[in-house]
Coordinates of C-alpha atoms in Angstrom, one line a residue:
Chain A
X1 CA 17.5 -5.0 9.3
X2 CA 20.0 -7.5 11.2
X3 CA 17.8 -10.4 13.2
X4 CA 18.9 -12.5 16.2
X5 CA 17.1 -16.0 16.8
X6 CA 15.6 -15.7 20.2
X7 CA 14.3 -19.0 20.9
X8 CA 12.5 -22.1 19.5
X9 CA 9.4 -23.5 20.4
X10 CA 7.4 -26.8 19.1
X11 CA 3.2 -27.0 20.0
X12 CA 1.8 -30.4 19.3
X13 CA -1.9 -29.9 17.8
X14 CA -4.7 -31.8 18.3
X15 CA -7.0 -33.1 14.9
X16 CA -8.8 -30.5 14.3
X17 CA -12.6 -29.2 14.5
X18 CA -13.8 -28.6 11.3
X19 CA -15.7 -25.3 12.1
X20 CA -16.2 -24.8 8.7
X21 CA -16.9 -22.2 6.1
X22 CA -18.2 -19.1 7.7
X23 CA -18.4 -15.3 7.2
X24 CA -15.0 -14.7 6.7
X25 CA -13.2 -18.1 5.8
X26 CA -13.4 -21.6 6.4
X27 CA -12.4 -21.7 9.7
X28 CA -10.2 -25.0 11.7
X29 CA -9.9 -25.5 15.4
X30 CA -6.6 -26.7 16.7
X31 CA -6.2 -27.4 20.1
X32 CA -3.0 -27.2 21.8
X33 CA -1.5 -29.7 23.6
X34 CA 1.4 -28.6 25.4
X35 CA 5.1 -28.4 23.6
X36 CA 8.2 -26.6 24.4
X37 CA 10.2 -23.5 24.2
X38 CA 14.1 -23.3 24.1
X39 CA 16.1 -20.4 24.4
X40 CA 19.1 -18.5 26.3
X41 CA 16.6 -15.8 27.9
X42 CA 13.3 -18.3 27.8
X43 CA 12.7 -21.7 28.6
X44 CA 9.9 -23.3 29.5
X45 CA 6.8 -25.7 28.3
X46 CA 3.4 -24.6 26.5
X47 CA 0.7 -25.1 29.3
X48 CA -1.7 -25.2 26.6
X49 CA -3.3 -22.8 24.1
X50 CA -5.5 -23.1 20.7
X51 CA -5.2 -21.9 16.7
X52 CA -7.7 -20.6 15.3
X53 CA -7.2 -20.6 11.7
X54 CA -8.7 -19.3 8.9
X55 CA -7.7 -21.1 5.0
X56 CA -8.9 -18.4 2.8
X57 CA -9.0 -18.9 -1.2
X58 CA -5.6 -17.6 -2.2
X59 CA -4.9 -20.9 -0.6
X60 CA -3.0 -19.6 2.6
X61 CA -3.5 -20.4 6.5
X62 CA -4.2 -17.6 8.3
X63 CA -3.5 -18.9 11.9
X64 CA -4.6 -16.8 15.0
X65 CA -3.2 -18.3 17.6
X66 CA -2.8 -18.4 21.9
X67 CA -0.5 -20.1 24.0
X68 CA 0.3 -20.2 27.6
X69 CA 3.7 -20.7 28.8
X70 CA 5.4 -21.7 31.9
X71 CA 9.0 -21.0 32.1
X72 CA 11.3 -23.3 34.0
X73 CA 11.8 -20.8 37.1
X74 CA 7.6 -20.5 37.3
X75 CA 6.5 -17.8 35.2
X76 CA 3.6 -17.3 33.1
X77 CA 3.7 -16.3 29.5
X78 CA 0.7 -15.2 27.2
X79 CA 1.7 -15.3 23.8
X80 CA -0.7 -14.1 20.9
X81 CA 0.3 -14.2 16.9
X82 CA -1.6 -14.0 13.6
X83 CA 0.7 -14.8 10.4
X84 CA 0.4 -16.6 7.0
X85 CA 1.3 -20.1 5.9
X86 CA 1.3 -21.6 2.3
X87 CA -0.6 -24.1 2.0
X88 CA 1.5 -25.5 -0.8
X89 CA 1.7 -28.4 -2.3
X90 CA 4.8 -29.8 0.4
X91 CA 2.3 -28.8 3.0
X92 CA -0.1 -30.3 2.1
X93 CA 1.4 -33.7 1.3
X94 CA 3.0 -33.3 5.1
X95 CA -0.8 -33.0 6.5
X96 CA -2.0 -35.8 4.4
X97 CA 0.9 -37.8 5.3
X98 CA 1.4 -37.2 9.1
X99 CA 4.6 -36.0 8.5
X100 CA 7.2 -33.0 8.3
X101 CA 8.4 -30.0 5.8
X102 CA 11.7 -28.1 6.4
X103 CA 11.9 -24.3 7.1
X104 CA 11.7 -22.7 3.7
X105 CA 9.8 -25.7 2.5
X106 CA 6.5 -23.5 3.0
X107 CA 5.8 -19.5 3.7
X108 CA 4.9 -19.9 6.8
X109 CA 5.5 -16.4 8.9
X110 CA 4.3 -14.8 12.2
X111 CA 4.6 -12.0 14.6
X112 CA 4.4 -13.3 18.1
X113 CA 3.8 -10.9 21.2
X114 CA 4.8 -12.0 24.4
X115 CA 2.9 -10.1 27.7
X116 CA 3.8 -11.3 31.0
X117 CA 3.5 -9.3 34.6
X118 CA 6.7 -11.4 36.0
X119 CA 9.6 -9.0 36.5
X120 CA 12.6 -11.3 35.2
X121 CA 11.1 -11.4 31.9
X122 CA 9.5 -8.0 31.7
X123 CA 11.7 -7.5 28.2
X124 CA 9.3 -9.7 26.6
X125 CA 6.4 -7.2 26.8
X126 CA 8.5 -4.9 24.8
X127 CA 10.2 -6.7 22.1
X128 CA 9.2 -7.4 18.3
X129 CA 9.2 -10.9 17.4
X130 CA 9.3 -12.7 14.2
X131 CA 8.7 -16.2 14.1
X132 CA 9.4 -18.5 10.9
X133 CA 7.3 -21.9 11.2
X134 CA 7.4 -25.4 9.7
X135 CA 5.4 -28.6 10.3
X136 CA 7.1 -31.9 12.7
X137 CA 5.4 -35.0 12.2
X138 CA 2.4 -36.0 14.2
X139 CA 0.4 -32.9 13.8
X140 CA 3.7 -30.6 15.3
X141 CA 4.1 -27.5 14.7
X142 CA 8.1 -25.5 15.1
X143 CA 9.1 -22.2 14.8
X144 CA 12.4 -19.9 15.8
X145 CA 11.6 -16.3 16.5
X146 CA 14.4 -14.2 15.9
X147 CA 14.1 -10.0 17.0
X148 CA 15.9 -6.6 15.6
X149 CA 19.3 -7.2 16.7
Chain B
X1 CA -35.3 -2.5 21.1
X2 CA -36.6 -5.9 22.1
X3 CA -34.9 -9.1 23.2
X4 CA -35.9 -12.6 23.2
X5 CA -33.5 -15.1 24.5
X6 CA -32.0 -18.0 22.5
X7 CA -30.0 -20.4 24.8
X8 CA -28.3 -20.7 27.9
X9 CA -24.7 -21.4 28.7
X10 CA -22.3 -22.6 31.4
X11 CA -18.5 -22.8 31.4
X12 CA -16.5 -24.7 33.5
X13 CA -13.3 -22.7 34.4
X14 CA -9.7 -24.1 35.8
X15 CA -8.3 -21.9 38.4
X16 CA -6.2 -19.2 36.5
X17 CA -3.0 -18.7 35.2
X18 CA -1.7 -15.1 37.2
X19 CA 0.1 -14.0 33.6
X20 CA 0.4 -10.2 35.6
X21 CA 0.3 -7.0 35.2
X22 CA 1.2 -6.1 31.7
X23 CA 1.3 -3.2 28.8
X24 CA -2.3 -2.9 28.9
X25 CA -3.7 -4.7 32.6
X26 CA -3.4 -7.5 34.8
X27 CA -3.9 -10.6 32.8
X28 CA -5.0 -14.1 33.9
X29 CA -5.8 -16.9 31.8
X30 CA -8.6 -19.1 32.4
X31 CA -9.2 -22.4 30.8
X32 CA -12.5 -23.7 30.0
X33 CA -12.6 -27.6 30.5
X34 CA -16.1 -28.1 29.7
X35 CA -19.6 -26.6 29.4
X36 CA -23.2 -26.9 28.1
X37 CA -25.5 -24.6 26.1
X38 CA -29.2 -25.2 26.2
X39 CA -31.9 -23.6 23.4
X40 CA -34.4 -24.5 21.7
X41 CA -32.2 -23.9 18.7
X42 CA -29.1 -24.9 19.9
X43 CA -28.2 -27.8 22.1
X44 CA -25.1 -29.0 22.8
X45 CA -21.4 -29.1 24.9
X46 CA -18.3 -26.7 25.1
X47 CA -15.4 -28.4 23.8
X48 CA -13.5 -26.9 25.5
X49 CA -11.8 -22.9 25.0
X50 CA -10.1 -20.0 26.6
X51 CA -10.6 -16.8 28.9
X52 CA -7.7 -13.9 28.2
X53 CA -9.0 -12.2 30.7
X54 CA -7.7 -8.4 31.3
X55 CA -8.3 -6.7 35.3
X56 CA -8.1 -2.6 35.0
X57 CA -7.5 -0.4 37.2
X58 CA -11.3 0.6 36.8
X59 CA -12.2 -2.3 39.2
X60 CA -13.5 -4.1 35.9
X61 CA -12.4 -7.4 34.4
X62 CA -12.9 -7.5 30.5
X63 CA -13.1 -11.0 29.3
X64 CA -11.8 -11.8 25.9
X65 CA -13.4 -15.5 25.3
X66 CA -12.7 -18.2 23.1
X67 CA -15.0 -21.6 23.0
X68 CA -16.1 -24.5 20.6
X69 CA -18.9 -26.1 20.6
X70 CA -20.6 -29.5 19.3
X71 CA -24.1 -29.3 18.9
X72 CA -25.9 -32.5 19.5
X73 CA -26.7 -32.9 16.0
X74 CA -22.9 -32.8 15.4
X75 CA -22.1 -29.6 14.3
X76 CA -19.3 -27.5 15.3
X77 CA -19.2 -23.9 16.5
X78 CA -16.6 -21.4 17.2
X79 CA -18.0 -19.0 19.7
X80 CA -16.0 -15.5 20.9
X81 CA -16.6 -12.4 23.0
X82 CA -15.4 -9.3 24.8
X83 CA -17.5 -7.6 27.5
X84 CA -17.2 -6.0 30.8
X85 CA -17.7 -7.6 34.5
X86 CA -17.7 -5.6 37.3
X87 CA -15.4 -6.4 40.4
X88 CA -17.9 -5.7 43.0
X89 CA -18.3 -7.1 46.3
X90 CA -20.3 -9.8 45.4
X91 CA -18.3 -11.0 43.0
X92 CA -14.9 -10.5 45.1
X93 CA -16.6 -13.0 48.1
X94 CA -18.2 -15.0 45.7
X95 CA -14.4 -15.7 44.0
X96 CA -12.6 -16.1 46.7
X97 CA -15.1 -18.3 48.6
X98 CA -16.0 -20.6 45.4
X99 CA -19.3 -19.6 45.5
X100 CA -22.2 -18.1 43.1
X101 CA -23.8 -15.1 42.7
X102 CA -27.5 -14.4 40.7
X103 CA -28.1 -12.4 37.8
X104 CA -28.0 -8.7 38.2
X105 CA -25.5 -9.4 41.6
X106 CA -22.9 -7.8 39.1
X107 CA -22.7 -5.8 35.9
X108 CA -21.6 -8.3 33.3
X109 CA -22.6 -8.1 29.9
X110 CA -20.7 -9.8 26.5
X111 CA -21.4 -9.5 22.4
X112 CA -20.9 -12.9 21.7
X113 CA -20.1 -13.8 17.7
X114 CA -20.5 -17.6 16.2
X115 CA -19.3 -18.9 13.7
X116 CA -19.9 -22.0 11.6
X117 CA -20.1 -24.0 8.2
X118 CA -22.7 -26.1 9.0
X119 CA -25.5 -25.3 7.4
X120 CA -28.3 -26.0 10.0
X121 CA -26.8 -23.0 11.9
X122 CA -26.3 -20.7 9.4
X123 CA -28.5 -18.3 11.2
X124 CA -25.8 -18.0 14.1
X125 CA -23.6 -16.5 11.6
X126 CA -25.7 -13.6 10.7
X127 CA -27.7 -12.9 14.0
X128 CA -26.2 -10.3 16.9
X129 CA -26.3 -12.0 20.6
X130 CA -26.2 -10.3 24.0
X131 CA -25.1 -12.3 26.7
X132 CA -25.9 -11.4 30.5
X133 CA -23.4 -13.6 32.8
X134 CA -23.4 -14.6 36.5
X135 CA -20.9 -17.3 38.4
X136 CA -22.1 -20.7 39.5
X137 CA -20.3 -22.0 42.3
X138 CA -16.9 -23.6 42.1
X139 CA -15.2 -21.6 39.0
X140 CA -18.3 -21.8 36.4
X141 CA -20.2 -19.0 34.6
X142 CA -23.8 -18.8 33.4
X143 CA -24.7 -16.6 30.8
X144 CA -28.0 -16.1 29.4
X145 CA -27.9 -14.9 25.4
X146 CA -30.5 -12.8 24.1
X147 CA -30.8 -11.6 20.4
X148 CA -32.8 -8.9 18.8
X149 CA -36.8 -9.7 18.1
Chain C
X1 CA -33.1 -7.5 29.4
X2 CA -34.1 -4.3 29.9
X3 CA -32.7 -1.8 27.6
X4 CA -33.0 2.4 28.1
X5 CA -31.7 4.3 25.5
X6 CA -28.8 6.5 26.2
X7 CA -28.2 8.5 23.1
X8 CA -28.3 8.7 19.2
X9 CA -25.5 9.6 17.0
X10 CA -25.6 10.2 13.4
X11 CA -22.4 9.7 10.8
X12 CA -21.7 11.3 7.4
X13 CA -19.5 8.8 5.1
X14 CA -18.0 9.5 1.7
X15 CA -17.7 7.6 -0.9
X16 CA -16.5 4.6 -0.2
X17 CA -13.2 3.3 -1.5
X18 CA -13.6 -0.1 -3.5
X19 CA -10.4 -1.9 -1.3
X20 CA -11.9 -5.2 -3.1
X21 CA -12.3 -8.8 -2.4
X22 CA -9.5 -9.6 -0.2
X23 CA -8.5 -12.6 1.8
X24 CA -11.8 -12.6 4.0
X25 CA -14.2 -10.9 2.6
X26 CA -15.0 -8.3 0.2
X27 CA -13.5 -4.6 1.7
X28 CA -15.1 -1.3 1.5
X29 CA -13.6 1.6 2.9
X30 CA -15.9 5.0 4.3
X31 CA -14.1 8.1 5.4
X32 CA -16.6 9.3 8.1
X33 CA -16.4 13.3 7.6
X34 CA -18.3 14.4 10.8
X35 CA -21.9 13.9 12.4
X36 CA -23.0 14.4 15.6
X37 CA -23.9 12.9 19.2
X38 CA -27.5 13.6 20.8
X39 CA -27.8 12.3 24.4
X40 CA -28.8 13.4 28.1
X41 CA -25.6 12.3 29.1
X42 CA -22.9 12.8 25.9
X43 CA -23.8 15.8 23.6
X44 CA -21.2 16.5 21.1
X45 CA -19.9 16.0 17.5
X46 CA -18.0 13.4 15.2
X47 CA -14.4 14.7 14.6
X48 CA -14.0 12.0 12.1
X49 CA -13.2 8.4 11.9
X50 CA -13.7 5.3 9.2
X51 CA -15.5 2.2 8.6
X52 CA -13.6 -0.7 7.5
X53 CA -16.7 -2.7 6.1
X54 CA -16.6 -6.5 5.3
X55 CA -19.0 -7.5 3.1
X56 CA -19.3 -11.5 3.5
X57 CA -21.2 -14.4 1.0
X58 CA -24.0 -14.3 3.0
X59 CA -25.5 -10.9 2.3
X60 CA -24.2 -9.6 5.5
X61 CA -22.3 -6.4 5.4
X62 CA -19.8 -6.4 8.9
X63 CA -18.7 -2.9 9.5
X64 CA -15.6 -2.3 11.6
X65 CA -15.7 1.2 12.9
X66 CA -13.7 3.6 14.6
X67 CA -14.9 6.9 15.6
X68 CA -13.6 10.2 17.5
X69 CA -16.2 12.3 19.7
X70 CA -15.8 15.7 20.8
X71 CA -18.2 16.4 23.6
X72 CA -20.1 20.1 23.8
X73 CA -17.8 20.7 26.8
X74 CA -14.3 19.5 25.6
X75 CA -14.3 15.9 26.2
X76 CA -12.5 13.4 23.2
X77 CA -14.1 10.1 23.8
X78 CA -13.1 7.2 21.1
X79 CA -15.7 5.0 20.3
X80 CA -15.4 1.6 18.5
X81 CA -17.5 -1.1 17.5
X82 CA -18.2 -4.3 15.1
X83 CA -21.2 -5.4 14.6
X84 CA -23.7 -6.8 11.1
X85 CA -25.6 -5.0 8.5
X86 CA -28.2 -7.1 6.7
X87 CA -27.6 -6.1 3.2
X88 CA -31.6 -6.6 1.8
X89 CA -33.1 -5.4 -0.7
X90 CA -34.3 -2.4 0.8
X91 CA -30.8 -1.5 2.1
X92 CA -29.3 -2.1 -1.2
X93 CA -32.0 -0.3 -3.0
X94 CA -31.4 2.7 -0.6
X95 CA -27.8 2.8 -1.2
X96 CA -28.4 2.7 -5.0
X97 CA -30.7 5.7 -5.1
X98 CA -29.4 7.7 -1.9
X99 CA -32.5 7.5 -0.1
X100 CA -32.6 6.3 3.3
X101 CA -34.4 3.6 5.6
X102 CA -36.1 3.2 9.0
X103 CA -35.5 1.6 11.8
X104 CA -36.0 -2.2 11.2
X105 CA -36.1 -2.0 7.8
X106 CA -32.8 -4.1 7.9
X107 CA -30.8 -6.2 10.6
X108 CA -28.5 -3.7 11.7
X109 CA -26.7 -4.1 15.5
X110 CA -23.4 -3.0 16.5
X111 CA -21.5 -3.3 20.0
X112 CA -20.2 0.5 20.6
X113 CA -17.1 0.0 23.7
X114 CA -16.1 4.0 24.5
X115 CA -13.1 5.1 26.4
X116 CA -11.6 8.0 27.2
X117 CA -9.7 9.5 30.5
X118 CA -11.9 12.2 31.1
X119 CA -13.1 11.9 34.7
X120 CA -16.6 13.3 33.3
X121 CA -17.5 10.5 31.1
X122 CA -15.4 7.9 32.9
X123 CA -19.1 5.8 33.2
X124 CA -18.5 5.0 29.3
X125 CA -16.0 3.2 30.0
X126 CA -17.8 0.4 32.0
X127 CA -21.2 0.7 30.1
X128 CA -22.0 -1.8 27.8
X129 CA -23.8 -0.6 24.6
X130 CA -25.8 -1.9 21.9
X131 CA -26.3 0.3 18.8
X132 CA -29.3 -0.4 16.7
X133 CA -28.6 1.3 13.2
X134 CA -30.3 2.5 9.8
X135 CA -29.5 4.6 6.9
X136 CA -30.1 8.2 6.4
X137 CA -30.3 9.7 2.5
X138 CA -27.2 11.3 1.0
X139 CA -25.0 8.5 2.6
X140 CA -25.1 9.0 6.5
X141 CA -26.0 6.8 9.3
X142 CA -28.1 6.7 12.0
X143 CA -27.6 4.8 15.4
X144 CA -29.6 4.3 18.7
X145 CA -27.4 3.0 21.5
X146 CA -29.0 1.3 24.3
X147 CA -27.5 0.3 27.4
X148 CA -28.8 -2.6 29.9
X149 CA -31.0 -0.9 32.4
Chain D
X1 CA 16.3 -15.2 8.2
X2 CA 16.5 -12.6 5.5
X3 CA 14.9 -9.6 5.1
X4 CA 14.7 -8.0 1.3
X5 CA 13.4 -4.2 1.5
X6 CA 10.3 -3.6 0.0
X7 CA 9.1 -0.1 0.2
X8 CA 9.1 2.7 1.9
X9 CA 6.7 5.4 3.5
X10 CA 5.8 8.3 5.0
X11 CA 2.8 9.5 7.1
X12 CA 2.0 13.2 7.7
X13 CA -0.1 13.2 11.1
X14 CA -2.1 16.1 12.4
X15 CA -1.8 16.8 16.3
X16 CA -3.3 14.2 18.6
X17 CA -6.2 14.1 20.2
X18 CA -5.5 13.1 24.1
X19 CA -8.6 10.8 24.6
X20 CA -6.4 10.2 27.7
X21 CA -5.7 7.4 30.2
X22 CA -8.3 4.9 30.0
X23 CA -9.3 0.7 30.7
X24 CA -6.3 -0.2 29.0
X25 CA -3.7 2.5 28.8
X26 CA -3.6 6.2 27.6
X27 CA -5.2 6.7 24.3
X28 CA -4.1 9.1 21.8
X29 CA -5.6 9.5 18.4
X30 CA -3.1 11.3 15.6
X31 CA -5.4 11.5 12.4
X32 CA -3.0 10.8 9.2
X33 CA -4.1 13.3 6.5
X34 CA -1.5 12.0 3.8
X35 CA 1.5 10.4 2.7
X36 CA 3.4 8.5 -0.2
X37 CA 4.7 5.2 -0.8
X38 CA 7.8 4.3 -2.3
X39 CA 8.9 1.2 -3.6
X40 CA 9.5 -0.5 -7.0
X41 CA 6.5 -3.3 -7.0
X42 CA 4.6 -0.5 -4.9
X43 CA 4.5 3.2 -5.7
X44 CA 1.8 5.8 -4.5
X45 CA -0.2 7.9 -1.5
X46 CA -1.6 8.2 1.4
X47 CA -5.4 9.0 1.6
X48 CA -5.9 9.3 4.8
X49 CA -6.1 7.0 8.0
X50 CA -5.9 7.7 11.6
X51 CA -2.9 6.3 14.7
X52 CA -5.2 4.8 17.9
X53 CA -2.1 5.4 19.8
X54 CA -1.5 3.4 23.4
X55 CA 1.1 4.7 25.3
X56 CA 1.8 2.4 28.5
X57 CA 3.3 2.3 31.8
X58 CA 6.3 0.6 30.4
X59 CA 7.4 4.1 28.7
X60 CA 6.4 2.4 24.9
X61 CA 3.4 3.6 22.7
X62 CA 1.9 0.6 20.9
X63 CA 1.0 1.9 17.4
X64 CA -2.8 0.7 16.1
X65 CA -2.4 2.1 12.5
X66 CA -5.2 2.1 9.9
X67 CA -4.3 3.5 6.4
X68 CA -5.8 4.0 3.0
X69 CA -3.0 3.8 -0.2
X70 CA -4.2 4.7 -3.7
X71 CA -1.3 3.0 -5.9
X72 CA -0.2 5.4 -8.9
X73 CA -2.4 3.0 -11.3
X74 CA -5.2 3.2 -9.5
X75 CA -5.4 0.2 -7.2
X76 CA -6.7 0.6 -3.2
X77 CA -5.0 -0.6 -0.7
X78 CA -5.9 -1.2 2.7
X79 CA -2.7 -1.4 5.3
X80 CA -3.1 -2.2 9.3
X81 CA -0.6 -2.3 11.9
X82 CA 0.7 -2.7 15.2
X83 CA 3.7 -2.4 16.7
X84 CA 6.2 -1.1 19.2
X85 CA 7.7 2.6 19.5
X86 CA 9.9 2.7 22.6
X87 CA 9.6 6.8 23.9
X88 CA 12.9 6.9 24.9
X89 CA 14.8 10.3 25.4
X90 CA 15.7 11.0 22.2
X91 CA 11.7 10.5 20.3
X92 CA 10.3 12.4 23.4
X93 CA 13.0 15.1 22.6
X94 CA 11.8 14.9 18.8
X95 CA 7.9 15.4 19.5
X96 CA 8.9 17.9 21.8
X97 CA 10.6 20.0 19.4
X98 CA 9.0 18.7 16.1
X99 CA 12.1 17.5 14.9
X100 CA 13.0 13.9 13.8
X101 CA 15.4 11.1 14.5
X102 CA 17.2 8.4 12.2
X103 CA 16.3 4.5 12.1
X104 CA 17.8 3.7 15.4
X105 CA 17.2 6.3 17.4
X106 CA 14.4 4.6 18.8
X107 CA 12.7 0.6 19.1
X108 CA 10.1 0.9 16.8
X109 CA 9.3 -2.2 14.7
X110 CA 5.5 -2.7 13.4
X111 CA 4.4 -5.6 11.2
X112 CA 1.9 -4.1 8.3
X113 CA -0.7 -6.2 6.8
X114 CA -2.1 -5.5 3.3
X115 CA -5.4 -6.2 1.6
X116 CA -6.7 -5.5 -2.0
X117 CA -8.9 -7.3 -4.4
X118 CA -6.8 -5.4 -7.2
X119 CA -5.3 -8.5 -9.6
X120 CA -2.3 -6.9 -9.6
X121 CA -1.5 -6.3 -6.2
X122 CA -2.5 -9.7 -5.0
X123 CA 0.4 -10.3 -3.9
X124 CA 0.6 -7.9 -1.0
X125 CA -2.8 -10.4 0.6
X126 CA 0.1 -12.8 1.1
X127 CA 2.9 -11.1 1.9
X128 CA 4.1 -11.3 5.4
X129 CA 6.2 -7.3 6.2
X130 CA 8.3 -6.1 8.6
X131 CA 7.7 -2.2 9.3
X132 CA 10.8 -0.2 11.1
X133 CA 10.0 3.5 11.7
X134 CA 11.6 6.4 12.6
X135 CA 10.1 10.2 13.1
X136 CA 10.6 12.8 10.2
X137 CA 9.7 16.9 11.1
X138 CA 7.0 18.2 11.4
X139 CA 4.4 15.3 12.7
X140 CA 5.8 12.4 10.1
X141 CA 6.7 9.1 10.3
X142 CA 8.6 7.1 7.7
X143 CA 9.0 3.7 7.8
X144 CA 11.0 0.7 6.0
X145 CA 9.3 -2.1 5.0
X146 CA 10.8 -5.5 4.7
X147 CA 9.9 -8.9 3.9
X148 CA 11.5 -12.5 3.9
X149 CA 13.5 -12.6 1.3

């Protein structure tokens, strides 16, 4: 399977809420702040959004996250995505520390879905994404999502 | 099946984010600035959260609801929910002229599910809650929850 | 809240496959091989479905169901629903011996949502439900499923 | 990115059940009654699992897959998915006719998750795949499963 990079995007994350250790994991509430999203077919800044993750005892992140984007010409993106991150040791240094890992530093993968009613980017609704993720200083999060060529 | 009802709660809502008419209904995103819950077992403020909120062509909108929550005593809750609200009359003037409506003006019903680690609400994890909603005036909602006796 | 019940349905499961303690719980898988549907309004049988069970720390067994209905006059309604099973001693001692339980022997709610596209049952569609369950010997289930008034 | 192949399978489905257009698109249940898996970490069948199909207004049917794998050493797998399956003329042709098509015939990416509390399949819990599918004869699918290499 051949992949194309789509776009990037960066969310800056608030601390988190410790939700704690429930039913099915111990769950972490990170608010999103706002960020950015740079591409060829999409660009635009995150409005706002939230992760919900879930750090489960094999010592991965399962993040369940929601953003809202508005693009630069005024349309409005929802974006939804579970995924897994390795909560290795590079990671974790990088949270402790306030600062960043490298892609391939961490397994850190996702499958973003895109829904939007505005015609000029209806091609989002129907494409597969795949975005890889690493950690920016200051509680930042990137990832590039690439798509079947 | 009997119900007794365990707290009150009222979100504060931004005016929405028209995401559009997508793959499966007319989104629009609502974010939740603020908010209080009020019980005898639970006290405490809305952090803060999300309405995904899906329009079908059935003249329903099905809410799909994300909130936290810090109880006075400091813990923290993760609170979600799908449901059904009916697009009726009452609620169409009541929307468009920023006003409320009562309890049983619409047909608005949720299955609320909490989460938490802390262990002075461990209860919420395992107990099954019925919300009944109305709209306050200016962009808030009141739901009462209910669990089983 | 006032409740009126709207029908009963009963499901046969099979053995259940031991999926194991996976990254949020512990998995249990039921085939669901048929039962039936008993209501003024929806009359018909199970064609099949599954339960995805989640069995947590707490004691709390969280079934994730699917179902398929075929109605006595040629309806195929598909019902869904999440809910908790309070995994006590009675419960566990029924499951060990393949004797059932009654009705509030155990904390057992769900929240059926039904859809389908036949005009005849479109009212499913926009009810809200509440299913109130227990077990029946040789490894079936029994539900009540109430409706707000 | 890189993608290594992983394994590959196939799923027999029975004809579908048109719960038909409903709150958020039309529905349409294809029960899976068996299948294998092929792969060199993962090798075995299909037990069964159903297809809550969603077929939308944008001419793609978004796959809600739940299967059950028994591994040929005895381990139990428990594989969701969603994804995308553009019915363009060629796959309408297909199910028409009952034939197939080749990978690329069609847009049709899903991204499978896998669960099992078998020790020697833990890996799968943390494994983030990429599904790409294509129709075989007679009511199959096969699919290709990648992951980053």
């Amino acid at each position: 399977m051949n992949l194309v990079e789509e776009f990037t995007f960066k969310a800056q994350l608030k601390p988190p809420l410790p939700v704690g250790a429930g039913p099915i994991g111990t769950r972490m509430y990170y608010d999103v702040s706002g960020g950015e999203v740079i591409g060829d077919r999409i660009r635009g800044k995150l409005l706002g959004g939230g992760e919900w993750a879930l750090i489960g005892p094999d010592g991965f992140l399962r993040p369940d996250v929601r953003l809202q984007i508005e693009t630069h010409d005024g349309a409005y993106l929802y974006i939804q995505y579970v995924g897994l991150l390795e909560l290795n040791e590079t990671v974790q240094s990088a949270l402790a520390n306030g600062t960043g890992t490298e892609y391939g530093d961490q397994y850190f993968f996702t499958n973003p879905r895109i829904e939007t009613g505005d015609e000029r980017y209806a091609w989002v609704n129907t494409t597969f994404f795949i975005g890889e993720g690493h950690l920016l200083p200051n509680s930042s999060v990137e990832y590039r999502v690439w798509r079947p060529a």
